[in-house]
Amino acid sequence: MSLSEMARCFRTSRVLQRYLDGEADELTAARVAEHLEECRRCGLHAQTYRAIKQALRSGTQDVDELALHRLRAFNRSLARSGGVTDPE
């Protein structure tokens, strides 16, 4: 992965929750949508967040273990890059 691709992934990760919640401005939403189509890694992160949000909305206690695993791994990768604090 090139440095510019990594930078796009990092920028996307910073606004992904706002995008998924429908709170990103139009330009940001368009850029994130484009990146999610092009980047398998970020697209998987978005799917993971969507699955967890859906499980929480449905009121079920069961959350897909693979989704949780991917979310934790994504969080650790962000923590290593300085994006968030690693809770584990």
JSON list of N, CA and C in Angstrom, two decimals:
[
{"chain": "A", "resi": 1, "resn": "MET", "atom": "N", "xyz": [0.85, -1.16, 0.00]},
{"chain": "A", "resi": 1, "resn": "MET", "atom": "CA", "xyz": [0.00, 0.00, 0.00]},
{"chain": "A", "resi": 1, "resn": "MET", "atom": "C", "xyz": [0.91, 1.24, 0.00]},
{"chain": "A", "resi": 2, "resn": "SER", "atom": "N", "xyz": [0.62, 2.16, -0.88]},
{"chain": "A", "resi": 2, "resn": "SER", "atom": "CA", "xyz": [1.44, 3.36, -0.98]},
{"chain": "A", "resi": 2, "resn": "SER", "atom": "C", "xyz": [1.12, 4.33, 0.16]},
{"chain": "A", "resi": 3, "resn": "LEU", "atom": "N", "xyz": [1.99, 5.29, 0.34]},
{"chain": "A", "resi": 3, "resn": "LEU", "atom": "CA", "xyz": [1.79, 6.29, 1.38]},
{"chain": "A", "resi": 3, "resn": "LEU", "atom": "C", "xyz": [0.53, 7.11, 1.14]},
{"chain": "A", "resi": 4, "resn": "SER", "atom": "N", "xyz": [0.25, 7.45, -0.11]},
{"chain": "A", "resi": 4, "resn": "SER", "atom": "CA", "xyz": [-0.97, 8.23, -0.41]},
{"chain": "A", "resi": 4, "resn": "SER", "atom": "C", "xyz": [-2.23, 7.40, -0.15]},
{"chain": "A", "resi": 5, "resn": "GLU", "atom": "N", "xyz": [-2.17, 6.09, -0.43]},
{"chain": "A", "resi": 5, "resn": "GLU", "atom": "CA", "xyz": [-3.31, 5.21, -0.13]},
{"chain": "A", "resi": 5, "resn": "GLU", "atom": "C", "xyz": [-3.53, 5.10, 1.37]},
{"chain": "A", "resi": 6, "resn": "MET", "atom": "N", "xyz": [-2.44, 4.99, 2.11]},
{"chain": "A", "resi": 6, "resn": "MET", "atom": "CA", "xyz": [-2.54, 4.92, 3.57]},
{"chain": "A", "resi": 6, "resn": "MET", "atom": "C", "xyz": [-3.13, 6.21, 4.13]},
{"chain": "A", "resi": 7, "resn": "ALA", "atom": "N", "xyz": [-2.75, 7.33, 3.54]},
{"chain": "A", "resi": 7, "resn": "ALA", "atom": "CA", "xyz": [-3.27, 8.62, 3.99]},
{"chain": "A", "resi": 7, "resn": "ALA", "atom": "C", "xyz": [-4.78, 8.70, 3.73]},
{"chain": "A", "resi": 8, "resn": "ARG", "atom": "N", "xyz": [-5.22, 8.22, 2.57]},
{"chain": "A", "resi": 8, "resn": "ARG", "atom": "CA", "xyz": [-6.66, 8.21, 2.27]},
{"chain": "A", "resi": 8, "resn": "ARG", "atom": "C", "xyz": [-7.41, 7.31, 3.24]},
{"chain": "A", "resi": 9, "resn": "CYS", "atom": "N", "xyz": [-6.84, 6.15, 3.57]},
{"chain": "A", "resi": 9, "resn": "CYS", "atom": "CA", "xyz": [-7.47, 5.26, 4.53]},
{"chain": "A", "resi": 9, "resn": "CYS", "atom": "C", "xyz": [-7.57, 5.94, 5.90]},
{"chain": "A", "resi": 10, "resn": "PHE", "atom": "N", "xyz": [-6.52, 6.61, 6.31]},
{"chain": "A", "resi": 10, "resn": "PHE", "atom": "CA", "xyz": [-6.52, 7.29, 7.60]},
{"chain": "A", "resi": 10, "resn": "PHE", "atom": "C", "xyz": [-7.58, 8.39, 7.62]},
{"chain": "A", "resi": 11, "resn": "ARG", "atom": "N", "xyz": [-7.64, 9.19, 6.56]},
{"chain": "A", "resi": 11, "resn": "ARG", "atom": "CA", "xyz": [-8.65, 10.26, 6.49]},
{"chain": "A", "resi": 11, "resn": "ARG", "atom": "C", "xyz": [-10.06, 9.66, 6.51]},
{"chain": "A", "resi": 12, "resn": "THR", "atom": "N", "xyz": [-10.25, 8.57, 5.80]},
{"chain": "A", "resi": 12, "resn": "THR", "atom": "CA", "xyz": [-11.56, 7.91, 5.79]},
{"chain": "A", "resi": 12, "resn": "THR", "atom": "C", "xyz": [-11.92, 7.40, 7.17]},
{"chain": "A", "resi": 13, "resn": "SER", "atom": "N", "xyz": [-10.97, 6.79, 7.86]},
{"chain": "A", "resi": 13, "resn": "SER", "atom": "CA", "xyz": [-11.24, 6.25, 9.19]},
{"chain": "A", "resi": 13, "resn": "SER", "atom": "C", "xyz": [-11.67, 7.34, 10.17]},
{"chain": "A", "resi": 14, "resn": "ARG", "atom": "N", "xyz": [-11.16, 8.54, 9.97]},
{"chain": "A", "resi": 14, "resn": "ARG", "atom": "CA", "xyz": [-11.49, 9.64, 10.88]},
{"chain": "A", "resi": 14, "resn": "ARG", "atom": "C", "xyz": [-12.93, 10.13, 10.73]},
{"chain": "A", "resi": 15, "resn": "VAL", "atom": "N", "xyz": [-13.52, 9.92, 9.57]},
{"chain": "A", "resi": 15, "resn": "VAL", "atom": "CA", "xyz": [-14.89, 10.41, 9.33]},
{"chain": "A", "resi": 15, "resn": "VAL", "atom": "C", "xyz": [-15.89, 9.29, 9.08]},
{"chain": "A", "resi": 16, "resn": "LEU", "atom": "N", "xyz": [-15.45, 8.05, 9.19]},
{"chain": "A", "resi": 16, "resn": "LEU", "atom": "CA", "xyz": [-16.30, 6.91, 8.83]},
{"chain": "A", "resi": 16, "resn": "LEU", "atom": "C", "xyz": [-17.58, 6.87, 9.66]},
{"chain": "A", "resi": 17, "resn": "GLN", "atom": "N", "xyz": [-17.49, 7.06, 10.95]},
{"chain": "A", "resi": 17, "resn": "GLN", "atom": "CA", "xyz": [-18.69, 7.01, 11.78]},
{"chain": "A", "resi": 17, "resn": "GLN", "atom": "C", "xyz": [-19.68, 8.11, 11.40]},
{"chain": "A", "resi": 18, "resn": "ARG", "atom": "N", "xyz": [-19.18, 9.32, 11.18]},
{"chain": "A", "resi": 18, "resn": "ARG", "atom": "CA", "xyz": [-20.09, 10.40, 10.75]},
{"chain": "A", "resi": 18, "resn": "ARG", "atom": "C", "xyz": [-20.74, 10.05, 9.43]},
{"chain": "A", "resi": 19, "resn": "TYR", "atom": "N", "xyz": [-19.97, 9.47, 8.52]},
{"chain": "A", "resi": 19, "resn": "TYR", "atom": "CA", "xyz": [-20.51, 9.07, 7.21]},
{"chain": "A", "resi": 19, "resn": "TYR", "atom": "C", "xyz": [-21.61, 8.03, 7.39]},
{"chain": "A", "resi": 20, "resn": "LEU", "atom": "N", "xyz": [-21.34, 6.99, 8.18]},
{"chain": "A", "resi": 20, "resn": "LEU", "atom": "CA", "xyz": [-22.30, 5.92, 8.38]},
{"chain": "A", "resi": 20, "resn": "LEU", "atom": "C", "xyz": [-23.55, 6.39, 9.12]},
{"chain": "A", "resi": 21, "resn": "ASP", "atom": "N", "xyz": [-23.40, 7.42, 9.94]},
{"chain": "A", "resi": 21, "resn": "ASP", "atom": "CA", "xyz": [-24.54, 7.99, 10.66]},
{"chain": "A", "resi": 21, "resn": "ASP", "atom": "C", "xyz": [-25.28, 9.04, 9.84]},
{"chain": "A", "resi": 22, "resn": "GLY", "atom": "N", "xyz": [-24.81, 9.30, 8.61]},
{"chain": "A", "resi": 22, "resn": "GLY", "atom": "CA", "xyz": [-25.45, 10.29, 7.75]},
{"chain": "A", "resi": 22, "resn": "GLY", "atom": "C", "xyz": [-25.18, 11.72, 8.18]},
{"chain": "A", "resi": 23, "resn": "GLU", "atom": "N", "xyz": [-24.09, 11.94, 8.91]},
{"chain": "A", "resi": 23, "resn": "GLU", "atom": "CA", "xyz": [-23.77, 13.26, 9.43]},
{"chain": "A", "resi": 23, "resn": "GLU", "atom": "C", "xyz": [-22.63, 13.95, 8.69]},
{"chain": "A", "resi": 24, "resn": "ALA", "atom": "N", "xyz": [-22.07, 13.31, 7.68]},
{"chain": "A", "resi": 24, "resn": "ALA", "atom": "CA", "xyz": [-20.97, 13.92, 6.92]},
{"chain": "A", "resi": 24, "resn": "ALA", "atom": "C", "xyz": [-21.55, 14.87, 5.88]},
{"chain": "A", "resi": 25, "resn": "ASP", "atom": "N", "xyz": [-20.81, 15.95, 5.62]},
{"chain": "A", "resi": 25, "resn": "ASP", "atom": "CA", "xyz": [-21.26, 16.87, 4.58]},
{"chain": "A", "resi": 25, "resn": "ASP", "atom": "C", "xyz": [-21.21, 16.17, 3.22]},
{"chain": "A", "resi": 26, "resn": "GLU", "atom": "N", "xyz": [-21.83, 16.78, 2.24]},
{"chain": "A", "resi": 26, "resn": "GLU", "atom": "CA", "xyz": [-21.98, 16.15, 0.92]},
{"chain": "A", "resi": 26, "resn": "GLU", "atom": "C", "xyz": [-20.65, 15.79, 0.27]},
{"chain": "A", "resi": 27, "resn": "LEU", "atom": "N", "xyz": [-19.69, 16.69, 0.31]},
{"chain": "A", "resi": 27, "resn": "LEU", "atom": "CA", "xyz": [-18.39, 16.44, -0.31]},
{"chain": "A", "resi": 27, "resn": "LEU", "atom": "C", "xyz": [-17.66, 15.30, 0.41]},
{"chain": "A", "resi": 28, "resn": "THR", "atom": "N", "xyz": [-17.66, 15.34, 1.73]},
{"chain": "A", "resi": 28, "resn": "THR", "atom": "CA", "xyz": [-17.01, 14.28, 2.50]},
{"chain": "A", "resi": 28, "resn": "THR", "atom": "C", "xyz": [-17.68, 12.94, 2.24]},
{"chain": "A", "resi": 29, "resn": "ALA", "atom": "N", "xyz": [-19.01, 12.93, 2.23]},
{"chain": "A", "resi": 29, "resn": "ALA", "atom": "CA", "xyz": [-19.75, 11.68, 1.99]},
{"chain": "A", "resi": 29, "resn": "ALA", "atom": "C", "xyz": [-19.40, 11.11, 0.62]},
{"chain": "A", "resi": 30, "resn": "ALA", "atom": "N", "xyz": [-19.29, 11.95, -0.38]},
{"chain": "A", "resi": 30, "resn": "ALA", "atom": "CA", "xyz": [-18.94, 11.48, -1.73]},
{"chain": "A", "resi": 30, "resn": "ALA", "atom": "C", "xyz": [-17.54, 10.89, -1.75]},
{"chain": "A", "resi": 31, "resn": "ARG", "atom": "N", "xyz": [-16.61, 11.55, -1.08]},
{"chain": "A", "resi": 31, "resn": "ARG", "atom": "CA", "xyz": [-15.23, 11.06, -1.04]},
{"chain": "A", "resi": 31, "resn": "ARG", "atom": "C", "xyz": [-15.13, 9.73, -0.29]},
{"chain": "A", "resi": 32, "resn": "VAL", "atom": "N", "xyz": [-15.83, 9.64, 0.83]},
{"chain": "A", "resi": 32, "resn": "VAL", "atom": "CA", "xyz": [-15.80, 8.40, 1.61]},
{"chain": "A", "resi": 32, "resn": "VAL", "atom": "C", "xyz": [-16.44, 7.26, 0.81]},
{"chain": "A", "resi": 33, "resn": "ALA", "atom": "N", "xyz": [-17.57, 7.52, 0.19]},
{"chain": "A", "resi": 33, "resn": "ALA", "atom": "CA", "xyz": [-18.25, 6.49, -0.61]},
{"chain": "A", "resi": 33, "resn": "ALA", "atom": "C", "xyz": [-17.33, 5.99, -1.72]},
{"chain": "A", "resi": 34, "resn": "GLU", "atom": "N", "xyz": [-16.66, 6.91, -2.39]},
{"chain": "A", "resi": 34, "resn": "GLU", "atom": "CA", "xyz": [-15.73, 6.53, -3.46]},
{"chain": "A", "resi": 34, "resn": "GLU", "atom": "C", "xyz": [-14.59, 5.67, -2.91]},
{"chain": "A", "resi": 35, "resn": "HIS", "atom": "N", "xyz": [-14.05, 6.09, -1.78]},
{"chain": "A", "resi": 35, "resn": "HIS", "atom": "CA", "xyz": [-12.94, 5.34, -1.20]},
{"chain": "A", "resi": 35, "resn": "HIS", "atom": "C", "xyz": [-13.39, 3.94, -0.76]},
{"chain": "A", "resi": 36, "resn": "LEU", "atom": "N", "xyz": [-14.58, 3.84, -0.17]},
{"chain": "A", "resi": 36, "resn": "LEU", "atom": "CA", "xyz": [-15.07, 2.53, 0.26]},
{"chain": "A", "resi": 36, "resn": "LEU", "atom": "C", "xyz": [-15.27, 1.58, -0.91]},
{"chain": "A", "resi": 37, "resn": "GLU", "atom": "N", "xyz": [-15.62, 2.13, -2.06]},
{"chain": "A", "resi": 37, "resn": "GLU", "atom": "CA", "xyz": [-15.76, 1.30, -3.26]},
{"chain": "A", "resi": 37, "resn": "GLU", "atom": "C", "xyz": [-14.41, 0.80, -3.76]},
{"chain": "A", "resi": 38, "resn": "GLU", "atom": "N", "xyz": [-13.38, 1.62, -3.59]},
{"chain": "A", "resi": 38, "resn": "GLU", "atom": "CA", "xyz": [-12.06, 1.31, -4.14]},
{"chain": "A", "resi": 38, "resn": "GLU", "atom": "C", "xyz": [-11.18, 0.50, -3.18]},
{"chain": "A", "resi": 39, "resn": "CYS", "atom": "N", "xyz": [-11.40, 0.66, -1.89]},
{"chain": "A", "resi": 39, "resn": "CYS", "atom": "CA", "xyz": [-10.50, 0.08, -0.89]},
{"chain": "A", "resi": 39, "resn": "CYS", "atom": "C", "xyz": [-11.20, -1.05, -0.15]},
{"chain": "A", "resi": 40, "resn": "ARG", "atom": "N", "xyz": [-10.76, -2.25, -0.39]},
{"chain": "A", "resi": 40, "resn": "ARG", "atom": "CA", "xyz": [-11.38, -3.42, 0.24]},
{"chain": "A", "resi": 40, "resn": "ARG", "atom": "C", "xyz": [-11.26, -3.36, 1.75]},
{"chain": "A", "resi": 41, "resn": "ARG", "atom": "N", "xyz": [-10.12, -2.95, 2.25]},
{"chain": "A", "resi": 41, "resn": "ARG", "atom": "CA", "xyz": [-9.88, -2.89, 3.70]},
{"chain": "A", "resi": 41, "resn": "ARG", "atom": "C", "xyz": [-10.87, -1.94, 4.37]},
{"chain": "A", "resi": 42, "resn": "CYS", "atom": "N", "xyz": [-10.99, -0.74, 3.87]},
{"chain": "A", "resi": 42, "resn": "CYS", "atom": "CA", "xyz": [-11.91, 0.23, 4.47]},
{"chain": "A", "resi": 42, "resn": "CYS", "atom": "C", "xyz": [-13.36, -0.19, 4.26]},
{"chain": "A", "resi": 43, "resn": "GLY", "atom": "N", "xyz": [-13.64, -0.81, 3.12]},
{"chain": "A", "resi": 43, "resn": "GLY", "atom": "CA", "xyz": [-14.99, -1.31, 2.88]},
{"chain": "A", "resi": 43, "resn": "GLY", "atom": "C", "xyz": [-15.39, -2.37, 3.90]},
{"chain": "A", "resi": 44, "resn": "LEU", "atom": "N", "xyz": [-14.44, -3.23, 4.27]},
{"chain": "A", "resi": 44, "resn": "LEU", "atom": "CA", "xyz": [-14.70, -4.24, 5.30]},
{"chain": "A", "resi": 44, "resn": "LEU", "atom": "C", "xyz": [-14.95, -3.59, 6.66]},
{"chain": "A", "resi": 45, "resn": "HIS", "atom": "N", "xyz": [-14.21, -2.53, 6.95]},
{"chain": "A", "resi": 45, "resn": "HIS", "atom": "CA", "xyz": [-14.42, -1.82, 8.21]},
{"chain": "A", "resi": 45, "resn": "HIS", "atom": "C", "xyz": [-15.82, -1.22, 8.24]},
{"chain": "A", "resi": 46, "resn": "ALA", "atom": "N", "xyz": [-16.24, -0.64, 7.14]},
{"chain": "A", "resi": 46, "resn": "ALA", "atom": "CA", "xyz": [-17.57, -0.05, 7.07]},
{"chain": "A", "resi": 46, "resn": "ALA", "atom": "C", "xyz": [-18.64, -1.13, 7.25]},
{"chain": "A", "resi": 47, "resn": "GLN", "atom": "N", "xyz": [-18.45, -2.29, 6.62]},
{"chain": "A", "resi": 47, "resn": "GLN", "atom": "CA", "xyz": [-19.40, -3.40, 6.77]},
{"chain": "A", "resi": 47, "resn": "GLN", "atom": "C", "xyz": [-19.46, -3.86, 8.22]},
{"chain": "A", "resi": 48, "resn": "THR", "atom": "N", "xyz": [-18.31, -3.89, 8.87]},
{"chain": "A", "resi": 48, "resn": "THR", "atom": "CA", "xyz": [-18.25, -4.29, 10.27]},
{"chain": "A", "resi": 48, "resn": "THR", "atom": "C", "xyz": [-19.05, -3.33, 11.14]},
{"chain": "A", "resi": 49, "resn": "TYR", "atom": "N", "xyz": [-18.82, -2.04, 10.96]},
{"chain": "A", "resi": 49, "resn": "TYR", "atom": "CA", "xyz": [-19.57, -1.04, 11.73]},
{"chain": "A", "resi": 49, "resn": "TYR", "atom": "C", "xyz": [-21.06, -1.15, 11.45]},
{"chain": "A", "resi": 50, "resn": "ARG", "atom": "N", "xyz": [-21.43, -1.35, 10.20]},
{"chain": "A", "resi": 50, "resn": "ARG", "atom": "CA", "xyz": [-22.85, -1.47, 9.86]},
{"chain": "A", "resi": 50, "resn": "ARG", "atom": "C", "xyz": [-23.47, -2.69, 10.54]},
{"chain": "A", "resi": 51, "resn": "ALA", "atom": "N", "xyz": [-22.75, -3.80, 10.56]},
{"chain": "A", "resi": 51, "resn": "ALA", "atom": "CA", "xyz": [-23.27, -5.02, 11.18]},
{"chain": "A", "resi": 51, "resn": "ALA", "atom": "C", "xyz": [-23.47, -4.82, 12.68]},
{"chain": "A", "resi": 52, "resn": "ILE", "atom": "N", "xyz": [-22.54, -4.17, 13.32]},
{"chain": "A", "resi": 52, "resn": "ILE", "atom": "CA", "xyz": [-22.65, -3.93, 14.75]},
{"chain": "A", "resi": 52, "resn": "ILE", "atom": "C", "xyz": [-23.79, -2.96, 15.04]},
{"chain": "A", "resi": 53, "resn": "LYS", "atom": "N", "xyz": [-23.89, -1.89, 14.25]},
{"chain": "A", "resi": 53, "resn": "LYS", "atom": "CA", "xyz": [-24.98, -0.94, 14.43]},
{"chain": "A", "resi": 53, "resn": "LYS", "atom": "C", "xyz": [-26.33, -1.61, 14.24]},
{"chain": "A", "resi": 54, "resn": "GLN", "atom": "N", "xyz": [-26.44, -2.49, 13.24]},
{"chain": "A", "resi": 54, "resn": "GLN", "atom": "CA", "xyz": [-27.69, -3.20, 12.98]},
{"chain": "A", "resi": 54, "resn": "GLN", "atom": "C", "xyz": [-28.04, -4.11, 14.16]},
{"chain": "A", "resi": 55, "resn": "ALA", "atom": "N", "xyz": [-27.05, -4.80, 14.69]},
{"chain": "A", "resi": 55, "resn": "ALA", "atom": "CA", "xyz": [-27.29, -5.67, 15.83]},
{"chain": "A", "resi": 55, "resn": "ALA", "atom": "C", "xyz": [-27.75, -4.86, 17.04]},
{"chain": "A", "resi": 56, "resn": "LEU", "atom": "N", "xyz": [-27.15, -3.72, 17.24]},
{"chain": "A", "resi": 56, "resn": "LEU", "atom": "CA", "xyz": [-27.55, -2.87, 18.37]},
{"chain": "A", "resi": 56, "resn": "LEU", "atom": "C", "xyz": [-28.96, -2.33, 18.18]},
{"chain": "A", "resi": 57, "resn": "ARG", "atom": "N", "xyz": [-29.29, -1.94, 16.94]},
{"chain": "A", "resi": 57, "resn": "ARG", "atom": "CA", "xyz": [-30.63, -1.42, 16.65]},
{"chain": "A", "resi": 57, "resn": "ARG", "atom": "C", "xyz": [-31.70, -2.49, 16.83]},
{"chain": "A", "resi": 58, "resn": "SER", "atom": "N", "xyz": [-31.37, -3.72, 16.47]},
{"chain": "A", "resi": 58, "resn": "SER", "atom": "CA", "xyz": [-32.35, -4.79, 16.53]},
{"chain": "A", "resi": 58, "resn": "SER", "atom": "C", "xyz": [-32.61, -5.26, 17.96]},
{"chain": "A", "resi": 59, "resn": "GLY", "atom": "N", "xyz": [-31.74, -4.86, 18.88]},
{"chain": "A", "resi": 59, "resn": "GLY", "atom": "CA", "xyz": [-31.93, -5.23, 20.27]},
{"chain": "A", "resi": 59, "resn": "GLY", "atom": "C", "xyz": [-31.47, -6.62, 20.62]},
{"chain": "A", "resi": 60, "resn": "THR", "atom": "N", "xyz": [-30.86, -7.31, 19.66]},
{"chain": "A", "resi": 60, "resn": "THR", "atom": "CA", "xyz": [-30.36, -8.65, 19.96]},
{"chain": "A", "resi": 60, "resn": "THR", "atom": "C", "xyz": [-29.06, -8.55, 20.73]},
{"chain": "A", "resi": 61, "resn": "GLN", "atom": "N", "xyz": [-28.77, -9.55, 21.49]},
{"chain": "A", "resi": 61, "resn": "GLN", "atom": "CA", "xyz": [-27.53, -9.57, 22.26]},
{"chain": "A", "resi": 61, "resn": "GLN", "atom": "C", "xyz": [-26.39, -10.17, 21.45]},
{"chain": "A", "resi": 62, "resn": "ASP", "atom": "N", "xyz": [-26.72, -10.86, 20.37]},
{"chain": "A", "resi": 62, "resn": "ASP", "atom": "CA", "xyz": [-25.70, -11.54, 19.57]},
{"chain": "A", "resi": 62, "resn": "ASP", "atom": "C", "xyz": [-25.13, -10.59, 18.52]},
{"chain": "A", "resi": 63, "resn": "VAL", "atom": "N", "xyz": [-23.82, -10.42, 18.55]},
{"chain": "A", "resi": 63, "resn": "VAL", "atom": "CA", "xyz": [-23.12, -9.65, 17.55]},
{"chain": "A", "resi": 63, "resn": "VAL", "atom": "C", "xyz": [-22.16, -10.61, 16.86]},
{"chain": "A", "resi": 64, "resn": "ASP", "atom": "N", "xyz": [-22.09, -10.53, 15.56]},
{"chain": "A", "resi": 64, "resn": "ASP", "atom": "CA", "xyz": [-21.22, -11.40, 14.78]},
{"chain": "A", "resi": 64, "resn": "ASP", "atom": "C", "xyz": [-19.79, -11.34, 15.31]},
{"chain": "A", "resi": 65, "resn": "GLU", "atom": "N", "xyz": [-19.26, -12.48, 15.73]},
{"chain": "A", "resi": 65, "resn": "GLU", "atom": "CA", "xyz": [-17.91, -12.54, 16.30]},
{"chain": "A", "resi": 65, "resn": "GLU", "atom": "C", "xyz": [-16.85, -12.07, 15.31]},
{"chain": "A", "resi": 66, "resn": "LEU", "atom": "N", "xyz": [-17.01, -12.41, 14.03]},
{"chain": "A", "resi": 66, "resn": "LEU", "atom": "CA", "xyz": [-16.05, -11.97, 13.03]},
{"chain": "A", "resi": 66, "resn": "LEU", "atom": "C", "xyz": [-16.08, -10.45, 12.92]},
{"chain": "A", "resi": 67, "resn": "ALA", "atom": "N", "xyz": [-17.25, -9.85, 12.98]},
{"chain": "A", "resi": 67, "resn": "ALA", "atom": "CA", "xyz": [-17.36, -8.39, 12.93]},
{"chain": "A", "resi": 67, "resn": "ALA", "atom": "C", "xyz": [-16.65, -7.76, 14.13]},
{"chain": "A", "resi": 68, "resn": "LEU", "atom": "N", "xyz": [-16.85, -8.33, 15.31]},
{"chain": "A", "resi": 68, "resn": "LEU", "atom": "CA", "xyz": [-16.17, -7.81, 16.49]},
{"chain": "A", "resi": 68, "resn": "LEU", "atom": "C", "xyz": [-14.66, -7.96, 16.38]},
{"chain": "A", "resi": 69, "resn": "HIS", "atom": "N", "xyz": [-14.21, -9.10, 15.88]},
{"chain": "A", "resi": 69, "resn": "HIS", "atom": "CA", "xyz": [-12.78, -9.32, 15.69]},
{"chain": "A", "resi": 69, "resn": "HIS", "atom": "C", "xyz": [-12.18, -8.29, 14.74]},
{"chain": "A", "resi": 70, "resn": "ARG", "atom": "N", "xyz": [-12.86, -8.04, 13.62]},
{"chain": "A", "resi": 70, "resn": "ARG", "atom": "CA", "xyz": [-12.36, -7.06, 12.65]},
{"chain": "A", "resi": 70, "resn": "ARG", "atom": "C", "xyz": [-12.36, -5.66, 13.24]},
{"chain": "A", "resi": 71, "resn": "LEU", "atom": "N", "xyz": [-13.39, -5.32, 14.02]},
{"chain": "A", "resi": 71, "resn": "LEU", "atom": "CA", "xyz": [-13.45, -4.01, 14.63]},
{"chain": "A", "resi": 71, "resn": "LEU", "atom": "C", "xyz": [-12.31, -3.82, 15.63]},
{"chain": "A", "resi": 72, "resn": "ARG", "atom": "N", "xyz": [-12.04, -4.83, 16.43]},
{"chain": "A", "resi": 72, "resn": "ARG", "atom": "CA", "xyz": [-10.93, -4.73, 17.38]},
{"chain": "A", "resi": 72, "resn": "ARG", "atom": "C", "xyz": [-9.60, -4.60, 16.66]},
{"chain": "A", "resi": 73, "resn": "ALA", "atom": "N", "xyz": [-9.41, -5.37, 15.59]},
{"chain": "A", "resi": 73, "resn": "ALA", "atom": "CA", "xyz": [-8.17, -5.29, 14.83]},
{"chain": "A", "resi": 73, "resn": "ALA", "atom": "C", "xyz": [-8.02, -3.90, 14.20]},
{"chain": "A", "resi": 74, "resn": "PHE", "atom": "N", "xyz": [-9.11, -3.36, 13.68]},
{"chain": "A", "resi": 74, "resn": "PHE", "atom": "CA", "xyz": [-9.08, -2.02, 13.09]},
{"chain": "A", "resi": 74, "resn": "PHE", "atom": "C", "xyz": [-8.73, -1.00, 14.17]},
{"chain": "A", "resi": 75, "resn": "ASN", "atom": "N", "xyz": [-9.30, -1.12, 15.33]},
{"chain": "A", "resi": 75, "resn": "ASN", "atom": "CA", "xyz": [-9.00, -0.21, 16.42]},
{"chain": "A", "resi": 75, "resn": "ASN", "atom": "C", "xyz": [-7.52, -0.26, 16.79]},
{"chain": "A", "resi": 76, "resn": "ARG", "atom": "N", "xyz": [-6.97, -1.47, 16.86]},
{"chain": "A", "resi": 76, "resn": "ARG", "atom": "CA", "xyz": [-5.54, -1.60, 17.17]},
{"chain": "A", "resi": 76, "resn": "ARG", "atom": "C", "xyz": [-4.68, -0.96, 16.09]},
{"chain": "A", "resi": 77, "resn": "SER", "atom": "N", "xyz": [-5.07, -1.12, 14.82]},
{"chain": "A", "resi": 77, "resn": "SER", "atom": "CA", "xyz": [-4.28, -0.51, 13.74]},
{"chain": "A", "resi": 77, "resn": "SER", "atom": "C", "xyz": [-4.34, 1.01, 13.82]},
{"chain": "A", "resi": 78, "resn": "LEU", "atom": "N", "xyz": [-5.49, 1.56, 14.18]},
{"chain": "A", "resi": 78, "resn": "LEU", "atom": "CA", "xyz": [-5.60, 3.00, 14.36]},
{"chain": "A", "resi": 78, "resn": "LEU", "atom": "C", "xyz": [-4.76, 3.46, 15.54]},
{"chain": "A", "resi": 79, "resn": "ALA", "atom": "N", "xyz": [-4.77, 2.69, 16.62]},
{"chain": "A", "resi": 79, "resn": "ALA", "atom": "CA", "xyz": [-3.99, 3.05, 17.80]},
{"chain": "A", "resi": 79, "resn": "ALA", "atom": "C", "xyz": [-2.50, 3.10, 17.47]},
{"chain": "A", "resi": 80, "resn": "ARG", "atom": "N", "xyz": [-2.04, 2.15, 16.67]},
{"chain": "A", "resi": 80, "resn": "ARG", "atom": "CA", "xyz": [-0.62, 2.14, 16.28]},
{"chain": "A", "resi": 80, "resn": "ARG", "atom": "C", "xyz": [-0.27, 3.34, 15.43]},
{"chain": "A", "resi": 81, "resn": "SER", "atom": "N", "xyz": [-1.24, 3.82, 14.63]},
{"chain": "A", "resi": 81, "resn": "SER", "atom": "CA", "xyz": [-0.97, 4.96, 13.75]},
{"chain": "A", "resi": 81, "resn": "SER", "atom": "C", "xyz": [-1.23, 6.29, 14.45]},
{"chain": "A", "resi": 82, "resn": "GLY", "atom": "N", "xyz": [-1.69, 6.24, 15.71]},
{"chain": "A", "resi": 82, "resn": "GLY", "atom": "CA", "xyz": [-1.94, 7.47, 16.44]},
{"chain": "A", "resi": 82, "resn": "GLY", "atom": "C", "xyz": [-3.35, 7.99, 16.27]},
{"chain": "A", "resi": 83, "resn": "GLY", "atom": "N", "xyz": [-4.23, 7.21, 15.65]},
{"chain": "A", "resi": 83, "resn": "GLY", "atom": "CA", "xyz": [-5.59, 7.67, 15.39]},
{"chain": "A", "resi": 83, "resn": "GLY", "atom": "C", "xyz": [-6.51, 7.62, 16.59]},
{"chain": "A", "resi": 84, "resn": "VAL", "atom": "N", "xyz": [-6.36, 6.61, 17.45]},
{"chain": "A", "resi": 84, "resn": "VAL", "atom": "CA", "xyz": [-7.20, 6.47, 18.64]},
{"chain": "A", "resi": 84, "resn": "VAL", "atom": "C", "xyz": [-6.39, 5.81, 19.74]},
{"chain": "A", "resi": 85, "resn": "THR", "atom": "N", "xyz": [-6.94, 5.78, 20.92]},
{"chain": "A", "resi": 85, "resn": "THR", "atom": "CA", "xyz": [-6.31, 5.09, 22.03]},
{"chain": "A", "resi": 85, "resn": "THR", "atom": "C", "xyz": [-6.79, 3.65, 22.04]},
{"chain": "A", "resi": 86, "resn": "ASP", "atom": "N", "xyz": [-5.86, 2.71, 22.14]},
{"chain": "A", "resi": 86, "resn": "ASP", "atom": "CA", "xyz": [-6.18, 1.29, 22.17]},
{"chain": "A", "resi": 86, "resn": "ASP", "atom": "C", "xyz": [-6.74, 0.93, 23.53]},
{"chain": "A", "resi": 87, "resn": "PRO", "atom": "N", "xyz": [-8.00, 0.45, 23.63]},
{"chain": "A", "resi": 87, "resn": "PRO", "atom": "CA", "xyz": [-8.61, 0.16, 24.92]},
{"chain": "A", "resi": 87, "resn": "PRO", "atom": "C", "xyz": [-8.14, -1.16, 25.52]},
{"chain": "A", "resi": 88, "resn": "GLU", "atom": "N", "xyz": [-7.45, -1.99, 24.77]},
{"chain": "A", "resi": 88, "resn": "GLU", "atom": "CA", "xyz": [-7.05, -3.31, 25.28]},
{"chain": "A", "resi": 88, "resn": "GLU", "atom": "C", "xyz": [-5.67, -3.27, 25.88]}
]
